[in-house]
Short mmCIF file of C-alpha atoms and ligand atoms in Angstrom, two decimals:
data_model
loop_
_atom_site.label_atom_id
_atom_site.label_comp_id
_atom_site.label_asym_id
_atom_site.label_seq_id
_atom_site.Cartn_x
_atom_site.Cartn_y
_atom_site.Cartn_z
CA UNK S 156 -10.31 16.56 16.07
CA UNK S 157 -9.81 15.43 12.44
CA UNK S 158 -8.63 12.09 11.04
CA UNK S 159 -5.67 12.30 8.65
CA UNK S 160 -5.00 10.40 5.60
CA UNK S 161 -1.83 8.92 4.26
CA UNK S 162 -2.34 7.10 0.75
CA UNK S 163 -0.04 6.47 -1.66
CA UNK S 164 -0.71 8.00 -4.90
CA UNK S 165 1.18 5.37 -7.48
CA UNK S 166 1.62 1.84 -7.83
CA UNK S 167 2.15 1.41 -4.15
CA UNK S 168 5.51 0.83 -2.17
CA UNK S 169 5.58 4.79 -2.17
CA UNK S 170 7.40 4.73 1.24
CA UNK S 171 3.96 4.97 3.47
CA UNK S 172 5.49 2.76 6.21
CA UNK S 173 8.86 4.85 6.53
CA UNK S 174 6.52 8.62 6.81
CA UNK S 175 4.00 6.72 8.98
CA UNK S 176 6.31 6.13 11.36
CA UNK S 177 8.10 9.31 11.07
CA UNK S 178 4.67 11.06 11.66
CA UNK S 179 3.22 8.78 14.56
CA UNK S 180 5.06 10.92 17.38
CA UNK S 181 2.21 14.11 16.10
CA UNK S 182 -0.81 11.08 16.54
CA UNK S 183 -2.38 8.93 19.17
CA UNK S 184 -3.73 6.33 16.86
CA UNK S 185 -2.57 4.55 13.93
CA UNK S 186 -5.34 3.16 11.95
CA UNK S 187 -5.19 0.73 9.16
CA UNK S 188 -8.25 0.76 6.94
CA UNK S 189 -7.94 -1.81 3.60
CA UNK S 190 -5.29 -4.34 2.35
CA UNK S 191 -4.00 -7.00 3.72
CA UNK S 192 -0.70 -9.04 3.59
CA UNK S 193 -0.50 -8.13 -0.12
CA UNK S 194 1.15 -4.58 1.45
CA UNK S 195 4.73 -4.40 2.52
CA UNK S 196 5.66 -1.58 4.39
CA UNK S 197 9.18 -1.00 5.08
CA UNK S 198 10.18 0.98 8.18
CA UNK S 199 14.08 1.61 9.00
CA UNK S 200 15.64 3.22 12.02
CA UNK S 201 18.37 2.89 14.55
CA UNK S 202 19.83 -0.11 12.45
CA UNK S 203 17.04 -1.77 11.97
CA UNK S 204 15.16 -2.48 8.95
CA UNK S 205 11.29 -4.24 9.97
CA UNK S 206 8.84 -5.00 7.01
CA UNK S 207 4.78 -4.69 8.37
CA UNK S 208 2.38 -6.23 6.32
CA UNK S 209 -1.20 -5.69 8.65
CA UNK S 210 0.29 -4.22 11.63
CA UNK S 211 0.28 -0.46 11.10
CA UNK S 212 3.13 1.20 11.11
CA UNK S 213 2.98 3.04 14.35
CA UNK S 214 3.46 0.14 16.15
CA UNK S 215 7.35 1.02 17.35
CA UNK S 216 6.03 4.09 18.90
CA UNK S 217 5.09 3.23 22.53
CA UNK S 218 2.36 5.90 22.55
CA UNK S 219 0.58 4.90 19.95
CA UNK S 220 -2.68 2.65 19.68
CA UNK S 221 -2.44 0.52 16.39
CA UNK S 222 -5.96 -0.10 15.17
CA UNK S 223 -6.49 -2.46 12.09
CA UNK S 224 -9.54 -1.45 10.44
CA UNK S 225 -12.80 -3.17 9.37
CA UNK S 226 -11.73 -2.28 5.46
CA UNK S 227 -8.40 -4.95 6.30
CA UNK S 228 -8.77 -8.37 5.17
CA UNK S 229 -6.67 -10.81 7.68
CA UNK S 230 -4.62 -13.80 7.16
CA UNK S 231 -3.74 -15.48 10.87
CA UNK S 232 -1.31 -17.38 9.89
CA UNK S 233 1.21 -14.46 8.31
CA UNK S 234 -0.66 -11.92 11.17
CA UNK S 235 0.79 -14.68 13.96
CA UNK S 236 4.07 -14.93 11.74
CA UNK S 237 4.35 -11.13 12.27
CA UNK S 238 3.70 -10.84 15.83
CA UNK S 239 6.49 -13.48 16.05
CA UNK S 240 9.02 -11.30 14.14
CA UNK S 241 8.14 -8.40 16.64
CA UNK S 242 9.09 -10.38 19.26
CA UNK S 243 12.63 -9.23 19.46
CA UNK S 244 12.19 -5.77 20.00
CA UNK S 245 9.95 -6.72 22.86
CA UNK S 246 6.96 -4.55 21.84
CA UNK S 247 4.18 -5.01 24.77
CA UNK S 248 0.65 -5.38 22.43
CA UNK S 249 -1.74 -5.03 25.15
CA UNK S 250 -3.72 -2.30 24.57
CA UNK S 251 -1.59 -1.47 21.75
CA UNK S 252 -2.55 -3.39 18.95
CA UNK S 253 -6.50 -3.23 18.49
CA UNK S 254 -8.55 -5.56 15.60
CA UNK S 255 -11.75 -4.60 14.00
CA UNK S 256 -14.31 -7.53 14.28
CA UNK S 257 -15.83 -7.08 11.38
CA UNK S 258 -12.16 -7.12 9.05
CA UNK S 259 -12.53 -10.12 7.06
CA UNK S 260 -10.22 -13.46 7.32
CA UNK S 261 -8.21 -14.78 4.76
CA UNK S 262 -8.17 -18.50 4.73
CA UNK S 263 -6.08 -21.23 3.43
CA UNK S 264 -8.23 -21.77 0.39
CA UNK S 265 -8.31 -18.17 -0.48
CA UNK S 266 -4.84 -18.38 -1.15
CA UNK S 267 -5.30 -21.21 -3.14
CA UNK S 268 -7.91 -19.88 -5.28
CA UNK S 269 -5.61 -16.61 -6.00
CA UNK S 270 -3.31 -19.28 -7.42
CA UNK S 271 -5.88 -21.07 -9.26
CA UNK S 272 -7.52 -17.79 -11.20
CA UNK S 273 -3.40 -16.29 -11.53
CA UNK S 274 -2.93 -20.00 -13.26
CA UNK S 275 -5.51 -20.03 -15.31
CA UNK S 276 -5.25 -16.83 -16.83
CA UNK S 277 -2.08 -17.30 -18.16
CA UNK S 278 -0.45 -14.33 -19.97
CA UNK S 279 -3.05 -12.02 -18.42
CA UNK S 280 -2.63 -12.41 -15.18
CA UNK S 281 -2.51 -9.78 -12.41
CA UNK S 282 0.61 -10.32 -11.31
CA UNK S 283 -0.79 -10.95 -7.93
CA UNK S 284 1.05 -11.16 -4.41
CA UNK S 285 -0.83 -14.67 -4.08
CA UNK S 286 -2.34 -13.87 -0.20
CA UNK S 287 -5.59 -14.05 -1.20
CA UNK S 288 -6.68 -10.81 -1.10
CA UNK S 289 -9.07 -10.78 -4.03
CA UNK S 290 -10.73 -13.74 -3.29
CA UNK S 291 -11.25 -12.66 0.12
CA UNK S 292 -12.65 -9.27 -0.52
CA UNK S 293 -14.96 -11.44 -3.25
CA UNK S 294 -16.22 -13.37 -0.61
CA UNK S 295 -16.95 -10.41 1.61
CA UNK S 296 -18.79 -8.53 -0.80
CA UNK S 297 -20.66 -11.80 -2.19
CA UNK S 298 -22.05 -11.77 1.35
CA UNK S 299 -20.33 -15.58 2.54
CA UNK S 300 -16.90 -14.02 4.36
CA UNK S 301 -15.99 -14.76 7.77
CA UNK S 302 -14.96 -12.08 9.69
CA UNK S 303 -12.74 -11.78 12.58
CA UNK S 304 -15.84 -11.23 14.99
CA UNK S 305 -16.88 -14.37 14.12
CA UNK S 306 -13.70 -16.50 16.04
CA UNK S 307 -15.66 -15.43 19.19
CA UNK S 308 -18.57 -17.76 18.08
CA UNK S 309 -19.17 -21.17 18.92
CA UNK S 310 -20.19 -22.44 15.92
CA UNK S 311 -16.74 -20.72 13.92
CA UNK S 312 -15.48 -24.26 12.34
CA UNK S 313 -18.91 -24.68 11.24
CA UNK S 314 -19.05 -21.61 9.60
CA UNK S 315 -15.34 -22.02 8.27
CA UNK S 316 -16.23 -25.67 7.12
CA UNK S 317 -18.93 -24.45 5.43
CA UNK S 318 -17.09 -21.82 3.43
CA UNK S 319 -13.97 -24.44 2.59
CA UNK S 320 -16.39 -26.31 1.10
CA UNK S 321 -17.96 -23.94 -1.60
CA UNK S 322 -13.99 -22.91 -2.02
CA UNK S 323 -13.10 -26.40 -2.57
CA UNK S 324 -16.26 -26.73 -5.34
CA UNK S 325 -15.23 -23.58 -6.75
CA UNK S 326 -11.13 -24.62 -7.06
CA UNK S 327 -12.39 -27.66 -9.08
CA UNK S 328 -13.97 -25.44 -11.47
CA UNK S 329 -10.81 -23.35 -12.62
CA UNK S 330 -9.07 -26.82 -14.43
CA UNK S 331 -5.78 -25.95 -13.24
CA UNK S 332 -3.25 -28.28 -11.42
CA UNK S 333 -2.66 -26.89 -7.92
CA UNK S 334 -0.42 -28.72 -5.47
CA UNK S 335 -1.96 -28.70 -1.82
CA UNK S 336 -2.48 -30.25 1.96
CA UNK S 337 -5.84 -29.17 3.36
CA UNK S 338 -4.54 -31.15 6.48
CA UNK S 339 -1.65 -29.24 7.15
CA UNK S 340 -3.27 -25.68 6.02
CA UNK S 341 -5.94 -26.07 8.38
CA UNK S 342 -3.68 -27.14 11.46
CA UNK S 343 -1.50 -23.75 10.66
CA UNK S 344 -4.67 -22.02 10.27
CA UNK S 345 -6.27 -23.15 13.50
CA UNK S 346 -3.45 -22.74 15.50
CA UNK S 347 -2.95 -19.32 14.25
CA UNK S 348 -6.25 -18.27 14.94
CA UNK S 349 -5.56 -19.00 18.92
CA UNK S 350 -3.00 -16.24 18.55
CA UNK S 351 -5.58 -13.91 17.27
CA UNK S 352 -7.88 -14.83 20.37
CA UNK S 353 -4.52 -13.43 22.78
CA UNK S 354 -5.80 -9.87 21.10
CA UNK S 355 -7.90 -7.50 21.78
CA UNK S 356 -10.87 -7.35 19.44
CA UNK S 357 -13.36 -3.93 19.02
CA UNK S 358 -16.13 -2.18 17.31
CA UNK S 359 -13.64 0.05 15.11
CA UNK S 360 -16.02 2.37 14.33
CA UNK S 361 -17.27 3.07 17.63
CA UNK S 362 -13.53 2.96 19.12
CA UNK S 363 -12.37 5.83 16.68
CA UNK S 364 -15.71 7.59 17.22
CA UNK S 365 -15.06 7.69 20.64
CA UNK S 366 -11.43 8.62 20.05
CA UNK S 367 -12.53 11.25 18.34
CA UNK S 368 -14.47 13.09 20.33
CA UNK S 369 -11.97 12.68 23.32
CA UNK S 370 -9.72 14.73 21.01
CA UNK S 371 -7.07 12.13 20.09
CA UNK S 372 -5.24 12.95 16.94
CA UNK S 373 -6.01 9.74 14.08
CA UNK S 374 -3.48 8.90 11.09
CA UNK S 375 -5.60 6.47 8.98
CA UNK S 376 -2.51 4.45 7.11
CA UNK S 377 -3.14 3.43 3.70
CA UNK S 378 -2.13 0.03 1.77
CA UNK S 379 -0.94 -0.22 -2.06
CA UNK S 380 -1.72 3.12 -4.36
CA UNK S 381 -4.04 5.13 -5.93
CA UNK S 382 -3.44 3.52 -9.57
CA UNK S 383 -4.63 0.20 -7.78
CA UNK S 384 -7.54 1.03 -6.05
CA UNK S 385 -10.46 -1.27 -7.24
CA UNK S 386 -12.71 1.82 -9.06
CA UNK S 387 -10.50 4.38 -9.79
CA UNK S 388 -6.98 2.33 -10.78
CA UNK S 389 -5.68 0.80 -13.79
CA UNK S 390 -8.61 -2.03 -13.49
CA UNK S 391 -8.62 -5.24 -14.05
CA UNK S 392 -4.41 -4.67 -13.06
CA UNK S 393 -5.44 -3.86 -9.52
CA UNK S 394 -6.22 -4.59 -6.03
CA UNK S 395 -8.98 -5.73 -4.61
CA UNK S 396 -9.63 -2.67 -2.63
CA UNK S 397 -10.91 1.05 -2.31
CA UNK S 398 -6.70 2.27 -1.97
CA UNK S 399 -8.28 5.72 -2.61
CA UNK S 400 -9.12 8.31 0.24
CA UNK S 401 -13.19 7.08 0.69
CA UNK S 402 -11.67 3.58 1.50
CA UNK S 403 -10.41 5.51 4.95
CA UNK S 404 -14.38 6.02 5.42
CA UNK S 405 -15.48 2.58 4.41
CA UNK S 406 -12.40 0.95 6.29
CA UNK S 407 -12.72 2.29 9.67
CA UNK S 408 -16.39 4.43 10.11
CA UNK S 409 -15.25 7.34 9.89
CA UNK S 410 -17.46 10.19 8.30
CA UNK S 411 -15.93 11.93 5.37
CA UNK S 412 -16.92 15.46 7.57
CA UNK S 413 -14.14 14.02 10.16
CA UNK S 414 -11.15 13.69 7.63
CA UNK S 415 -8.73 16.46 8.10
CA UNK S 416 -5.37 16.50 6.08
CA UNK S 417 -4.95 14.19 3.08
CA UNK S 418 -1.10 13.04 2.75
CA UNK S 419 -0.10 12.02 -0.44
CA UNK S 420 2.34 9.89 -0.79
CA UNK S 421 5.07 9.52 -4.24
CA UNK S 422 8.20 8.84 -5.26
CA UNK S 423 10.44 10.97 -7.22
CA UNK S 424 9.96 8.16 -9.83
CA UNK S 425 7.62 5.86 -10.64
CA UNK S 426 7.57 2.05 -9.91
CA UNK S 427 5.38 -0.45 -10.45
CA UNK S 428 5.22 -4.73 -9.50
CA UNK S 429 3.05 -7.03 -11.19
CA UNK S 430 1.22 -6.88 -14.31
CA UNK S 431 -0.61 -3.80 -16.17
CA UNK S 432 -0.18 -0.74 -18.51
CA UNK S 433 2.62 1.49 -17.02
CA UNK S 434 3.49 4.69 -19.54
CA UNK S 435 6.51 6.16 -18.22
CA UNK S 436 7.94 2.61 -17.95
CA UNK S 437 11.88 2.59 -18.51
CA UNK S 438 13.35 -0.49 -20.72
CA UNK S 439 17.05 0.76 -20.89
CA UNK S 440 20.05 1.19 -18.30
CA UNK S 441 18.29 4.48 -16.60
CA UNK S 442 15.41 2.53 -15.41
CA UNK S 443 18.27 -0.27 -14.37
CA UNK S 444 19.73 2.55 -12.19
CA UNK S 445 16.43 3.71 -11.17
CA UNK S 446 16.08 -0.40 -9.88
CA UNK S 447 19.49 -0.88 -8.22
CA UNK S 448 19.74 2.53 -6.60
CA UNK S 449 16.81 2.89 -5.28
CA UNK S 450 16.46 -1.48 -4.71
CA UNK S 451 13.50 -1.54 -6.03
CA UNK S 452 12.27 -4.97 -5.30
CA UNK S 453 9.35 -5.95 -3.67
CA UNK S 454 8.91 -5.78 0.39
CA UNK S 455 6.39 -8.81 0.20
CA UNK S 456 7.19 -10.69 -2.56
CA UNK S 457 10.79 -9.73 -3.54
CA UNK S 458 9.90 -9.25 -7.30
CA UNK S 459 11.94 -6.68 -9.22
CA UNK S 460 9.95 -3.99 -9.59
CA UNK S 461 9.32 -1.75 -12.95
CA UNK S 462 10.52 2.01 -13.26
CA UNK S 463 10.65 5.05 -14.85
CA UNK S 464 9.94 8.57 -15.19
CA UNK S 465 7.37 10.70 -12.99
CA UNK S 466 3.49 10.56 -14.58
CA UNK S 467 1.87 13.88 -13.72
CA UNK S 468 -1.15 13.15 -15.11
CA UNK S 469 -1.78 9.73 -13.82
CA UNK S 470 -0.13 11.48 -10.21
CA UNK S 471 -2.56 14.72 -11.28
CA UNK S 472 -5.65 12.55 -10.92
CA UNK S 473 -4.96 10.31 -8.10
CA UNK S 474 -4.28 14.45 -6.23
CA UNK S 475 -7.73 15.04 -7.63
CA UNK S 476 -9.38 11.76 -6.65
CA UNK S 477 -7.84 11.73 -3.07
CA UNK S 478 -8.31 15.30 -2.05
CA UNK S 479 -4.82 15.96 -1.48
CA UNK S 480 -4.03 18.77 0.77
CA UNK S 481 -0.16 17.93 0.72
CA UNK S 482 2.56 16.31 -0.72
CA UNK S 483 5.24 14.13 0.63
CA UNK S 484 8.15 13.05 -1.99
CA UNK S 485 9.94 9.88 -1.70
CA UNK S 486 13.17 8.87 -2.92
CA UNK S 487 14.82 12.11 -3.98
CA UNK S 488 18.14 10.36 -3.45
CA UNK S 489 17.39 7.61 -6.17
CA UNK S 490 17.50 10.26 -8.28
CA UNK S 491 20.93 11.77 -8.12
CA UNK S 492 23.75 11.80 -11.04
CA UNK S 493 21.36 12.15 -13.64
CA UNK S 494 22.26 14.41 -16.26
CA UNK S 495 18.27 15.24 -17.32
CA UNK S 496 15.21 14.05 -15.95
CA UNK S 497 12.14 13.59 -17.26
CA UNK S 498 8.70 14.28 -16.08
CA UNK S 499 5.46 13.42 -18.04
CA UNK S 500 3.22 16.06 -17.97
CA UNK S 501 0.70 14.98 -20.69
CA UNK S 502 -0.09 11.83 -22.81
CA UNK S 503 -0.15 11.76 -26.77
CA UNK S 504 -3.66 10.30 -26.62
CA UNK S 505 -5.20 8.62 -30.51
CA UNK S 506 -2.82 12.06 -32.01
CA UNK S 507 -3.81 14.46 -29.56
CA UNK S 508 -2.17 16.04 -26.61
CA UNK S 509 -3.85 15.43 -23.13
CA UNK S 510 -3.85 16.06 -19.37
CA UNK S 511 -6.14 13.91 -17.67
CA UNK S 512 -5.85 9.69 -17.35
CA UNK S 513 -7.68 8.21 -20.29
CA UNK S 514 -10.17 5.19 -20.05
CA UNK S 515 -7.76 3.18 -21.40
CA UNK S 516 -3.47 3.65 -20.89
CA UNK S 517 -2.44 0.59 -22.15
CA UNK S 518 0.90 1.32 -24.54
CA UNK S 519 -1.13 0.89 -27.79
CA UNK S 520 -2.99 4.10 -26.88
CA UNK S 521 -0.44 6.30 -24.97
CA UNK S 522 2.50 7.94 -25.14
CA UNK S 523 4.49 10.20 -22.79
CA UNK S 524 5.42 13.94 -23.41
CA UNK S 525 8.00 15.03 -21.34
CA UNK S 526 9.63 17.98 -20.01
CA UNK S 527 13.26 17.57 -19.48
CA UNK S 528 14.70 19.13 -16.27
CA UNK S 529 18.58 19.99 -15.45
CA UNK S 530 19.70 16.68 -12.57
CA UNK S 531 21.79 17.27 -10.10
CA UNK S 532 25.10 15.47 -8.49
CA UNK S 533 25.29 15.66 -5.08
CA UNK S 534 24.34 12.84 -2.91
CA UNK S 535 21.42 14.15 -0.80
CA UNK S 536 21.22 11.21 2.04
CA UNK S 537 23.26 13.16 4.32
CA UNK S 538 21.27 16.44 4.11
CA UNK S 539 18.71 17.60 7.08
CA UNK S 540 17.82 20.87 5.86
CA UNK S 541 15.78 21.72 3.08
CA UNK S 542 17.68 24.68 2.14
CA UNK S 543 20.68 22.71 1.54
CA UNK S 544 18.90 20.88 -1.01
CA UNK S 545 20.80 21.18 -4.30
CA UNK S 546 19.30 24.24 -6.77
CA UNK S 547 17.84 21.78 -9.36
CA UNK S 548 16.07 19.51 -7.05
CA UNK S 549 14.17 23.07 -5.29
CA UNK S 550 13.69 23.77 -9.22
CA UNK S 551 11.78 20.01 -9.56
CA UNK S 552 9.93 20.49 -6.23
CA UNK S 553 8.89 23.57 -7.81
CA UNK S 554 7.72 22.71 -10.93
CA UNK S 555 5.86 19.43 -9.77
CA UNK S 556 4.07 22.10 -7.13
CA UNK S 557 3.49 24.20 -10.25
CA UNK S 558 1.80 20.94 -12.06
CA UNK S 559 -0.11 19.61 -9.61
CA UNK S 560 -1.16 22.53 -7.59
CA UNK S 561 -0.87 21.43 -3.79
CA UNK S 562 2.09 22.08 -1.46
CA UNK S 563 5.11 19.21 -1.06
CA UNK S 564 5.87 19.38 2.93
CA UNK S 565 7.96 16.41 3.48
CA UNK S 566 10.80 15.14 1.29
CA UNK S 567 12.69 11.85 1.93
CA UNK S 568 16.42 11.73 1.06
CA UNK S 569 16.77 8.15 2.23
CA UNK S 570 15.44 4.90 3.73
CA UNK S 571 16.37 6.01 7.63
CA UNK S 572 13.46 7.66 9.86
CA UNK S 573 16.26 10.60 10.15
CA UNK S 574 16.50 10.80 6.49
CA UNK S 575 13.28 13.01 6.19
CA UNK S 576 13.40 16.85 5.48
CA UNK S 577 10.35 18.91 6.38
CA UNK S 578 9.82 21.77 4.63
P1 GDP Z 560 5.39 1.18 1.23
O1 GDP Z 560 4.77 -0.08 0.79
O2 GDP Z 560 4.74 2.37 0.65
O3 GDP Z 560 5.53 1.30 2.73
O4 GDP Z 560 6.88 1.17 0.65
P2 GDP Z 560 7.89 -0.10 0.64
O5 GDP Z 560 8.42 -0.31 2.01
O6 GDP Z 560 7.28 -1.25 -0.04
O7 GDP Z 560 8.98 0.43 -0.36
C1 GDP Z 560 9.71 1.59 -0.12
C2 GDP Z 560 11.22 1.24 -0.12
O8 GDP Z 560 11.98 2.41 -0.25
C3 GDP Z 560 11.66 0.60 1.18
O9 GDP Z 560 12.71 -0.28 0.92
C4 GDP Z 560 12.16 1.81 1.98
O10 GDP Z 560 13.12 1.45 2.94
C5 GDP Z 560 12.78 2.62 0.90
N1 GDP Z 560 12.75 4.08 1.09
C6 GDP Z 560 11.78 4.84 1.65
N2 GDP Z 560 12.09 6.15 1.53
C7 GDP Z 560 13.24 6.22 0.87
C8 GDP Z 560 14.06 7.29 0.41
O11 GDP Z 560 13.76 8.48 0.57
N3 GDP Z 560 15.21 6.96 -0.26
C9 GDP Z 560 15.58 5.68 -0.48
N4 GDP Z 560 16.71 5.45 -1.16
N5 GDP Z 560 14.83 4.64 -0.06
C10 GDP Z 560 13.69 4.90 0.58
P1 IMO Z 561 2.07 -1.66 -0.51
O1 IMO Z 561 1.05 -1.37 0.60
C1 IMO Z 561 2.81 -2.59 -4.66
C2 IMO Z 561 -0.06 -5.22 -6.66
C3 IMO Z 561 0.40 -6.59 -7.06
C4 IMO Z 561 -0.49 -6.83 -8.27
C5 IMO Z 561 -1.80 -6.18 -7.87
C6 IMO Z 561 -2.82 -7.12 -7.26
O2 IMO Z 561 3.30 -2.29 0.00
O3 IMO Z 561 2.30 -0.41 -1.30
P2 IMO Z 561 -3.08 -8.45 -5.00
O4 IMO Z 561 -2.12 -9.29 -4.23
O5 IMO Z 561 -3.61 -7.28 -4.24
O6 IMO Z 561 -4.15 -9.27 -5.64
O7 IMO Z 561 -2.22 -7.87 -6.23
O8 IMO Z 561 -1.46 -5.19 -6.92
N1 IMO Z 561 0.14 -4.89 -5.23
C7 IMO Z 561 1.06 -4.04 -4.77
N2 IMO Z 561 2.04 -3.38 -5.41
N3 IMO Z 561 2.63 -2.40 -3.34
C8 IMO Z 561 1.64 -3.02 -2.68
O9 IMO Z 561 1.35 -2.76 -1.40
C9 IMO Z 561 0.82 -3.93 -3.39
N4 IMO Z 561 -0.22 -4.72 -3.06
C10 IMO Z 561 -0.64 -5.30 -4.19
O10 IMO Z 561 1.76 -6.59 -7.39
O11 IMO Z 561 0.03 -6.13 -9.38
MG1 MG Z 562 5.30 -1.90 -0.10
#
């Protein structure tokens, strides 16, 4: 057995959470494997609409095993603040809802520190969620993280004490005015850390291995995009995270011989929250309509998010950099009533036409060239089969198959778990 991939190949908020859970009933496992509570994942059936930030998204399906993944960076108190919200739909964890020891904790200070460096850079900053994330993953990789394993420990306040101190030291340095009560923080903290305890901690890598080779089928879920991975994205306006498809081999042990099919993930459009170059980016009433249609506001932080027109050569090389062996297309609906549509297929690069993602995007250095494409009227969110899709849509599922060379599958007419056409 192979493990499968679903990434999002854009700025994130793609729709991974919805086509998770549509695809969990073909897996046994559901396997988080980077991210944190930065990622918003919005899942909507029978009536009810449930935002997961570090659950994975399989975790409606009552045969699924939810694993989150040694690549996942963890923050108790919005992890215990989730369980909560889960409560209602009285979802039994045991057994169900697996942690990696060694996925890193986010701690009260980390959060604070995001603030701090988002503060102090002023104009330039990331346009970060604010959970931490990148001063976690800085601590793991500068070697003085704490790690989920490590709440089994007797000495874990030492260690945690330890760590709040060099945070504290380090929050003094960036000169900026942040508002705080360690006191209070910590209590939260502590307390929510006795929920983690209730769960059921493992060796991720040797759990999936073993998975494995009993022959259960894997879905590795990816958080945030492609264009925000930590190498490959639109750097320094990323994540702090490998988003891209080697992340699923860092974030859970997996070898790269055991990955199978490689979902990718877009939307018919292009969106984008926070800070960073962005050249497809809409400024007039379409990308308004792109907005309110398709509510285009963020899942985790409720920001309005940026649109505009489909990049097919920054969606080109995140097919490339991911492997892609198929395509799932989000948000078809958003894009109904248009008279044209536009798809980028190259950039105007320093005067010269070209096809691949430059160095460097920002607007001083690229331009779009589009191809314009005929729209069509219909409203799609009602449709179940893919031959009653309307002539021009088949035609712009055809051409971006032309473009980018790898099959689209799946395509999403709406927010609903029912709203999904396979091809
Ligand atoms: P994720 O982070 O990739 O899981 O995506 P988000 O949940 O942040 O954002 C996707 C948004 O689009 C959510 O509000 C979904 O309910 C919604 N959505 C997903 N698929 C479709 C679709 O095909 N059509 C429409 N109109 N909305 C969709
Ligand atoms: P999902 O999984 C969209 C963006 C932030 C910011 C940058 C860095 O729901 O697709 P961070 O908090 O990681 O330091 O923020 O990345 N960002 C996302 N944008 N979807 C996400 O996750 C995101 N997670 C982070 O807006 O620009
Ligand atoms: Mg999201």
């Amino acid at each position: 057995m192979a493990v499968d991939l679903l990434l999002g190949l854009q700025w994130g908020d793609e729709g991974k959470g919805k086509i998770v859970d549509v695809l969990t009933q073909g897996y046994d496992i559901i396997a988080r494997f980077q991210g944190g509570p930065n990622a918003g994942h919005t899942l909507e059936f029978n009536g009810i609409k449930h935002v997961l930030h570090t659950i994975p998204s399989g975790i409606f399906h009552e045969s699924a095993v939810n694993v989150i993944g040694n690549g996942v960076v963890i923050d108790p108190v919005i992890f215990r603040k989730e369980i909560k919200g889960l409560k209602k739909y009285g979802i039994d964890f045991a057994g169900r809802l697996l942690i990696s020891r060694k996925a890193h904790l986010i701690l009260p200070t980390h959060r604070l520190l995001d603030a701090a460096s988002e503060t102090s850079k002023g104009k330039a900053k990331i346009g970060s969620t604010l959970k931490g994330i990148g001063p976690t993953y800085m601590d793991k990789t500068g070697r003085n993280g704490l790690r989920v394993g490590d709440i089994e420990l007797d000495d874990f306040e030492e260690r945690y004490r330890v760590l709040v101190e060099k945070h504290l030291e380090l929050l003094g340095h960036y000169g900026v005015d942040i508002q705080f009560n360690l006191d209070e923080l910590e209590a939260d903290f502590f307390a929510a850390i006795e929920v983690l305890r209730g769960f059921e901690l493992i060796d991720s890598e040797e759990y999936l291995y073993g998975a494995l080779k009993s022959g259960k089928r894997i879905l590795a879920e990816g958080a945030q995009g492609s264009l925000l991975d930590i190498d490959f994205g639109t750097y320094p306006f990323v994540t702090s995270s490998n988003t891209t498809a080697a992340g699923a081999c860092t974030g859970l042990g997996v070898a790269p011989n055991s990955i199978g099919r490689v979902i990718g993930i877009f939307k018919a459009y292009t969106t984008r929250v926070g800070s960073g170059p962005f050249p497809t980016e809409l400024f007039d009433e379409v990308g308004d309509t792109m907005t309110e249609v398709g509510r285009e506001y963020g899942a985790t932080t409720g920001r309005r998010r940026r649109t505009g027109w489909l990049d097919l050569v920054a969606l080109r090389y995140a097919v490339r950099v991911n492997g892609v062996t198929e395509l799932v297309m989000m948000k078809a609906d958003v894009l109904s009533g248009f008279e044209t549509l536009k798809v980028c297929t190259e950039y105007l690069y320093k005067g010269k036409k070209i096809g691949h993602l430059p160095y460097n995007i920002e607007p001083q250095n690229v331009s779009p060239v589009y191809t314009e494409l005929k729209g069509w009227h219909q409203d799609l969110m009602g449709i179940k089969e893919y031959g009653a899709l309307p002539k021009e849509l088949l035609d712009y599922i055809a051409f971006l198959e032309k473009e980018l060379e790898v099959p689209i599958t799946l395509v999403s007419v709406g927010p609903d778990r029912t709203q999904t056409i396979v091809r």
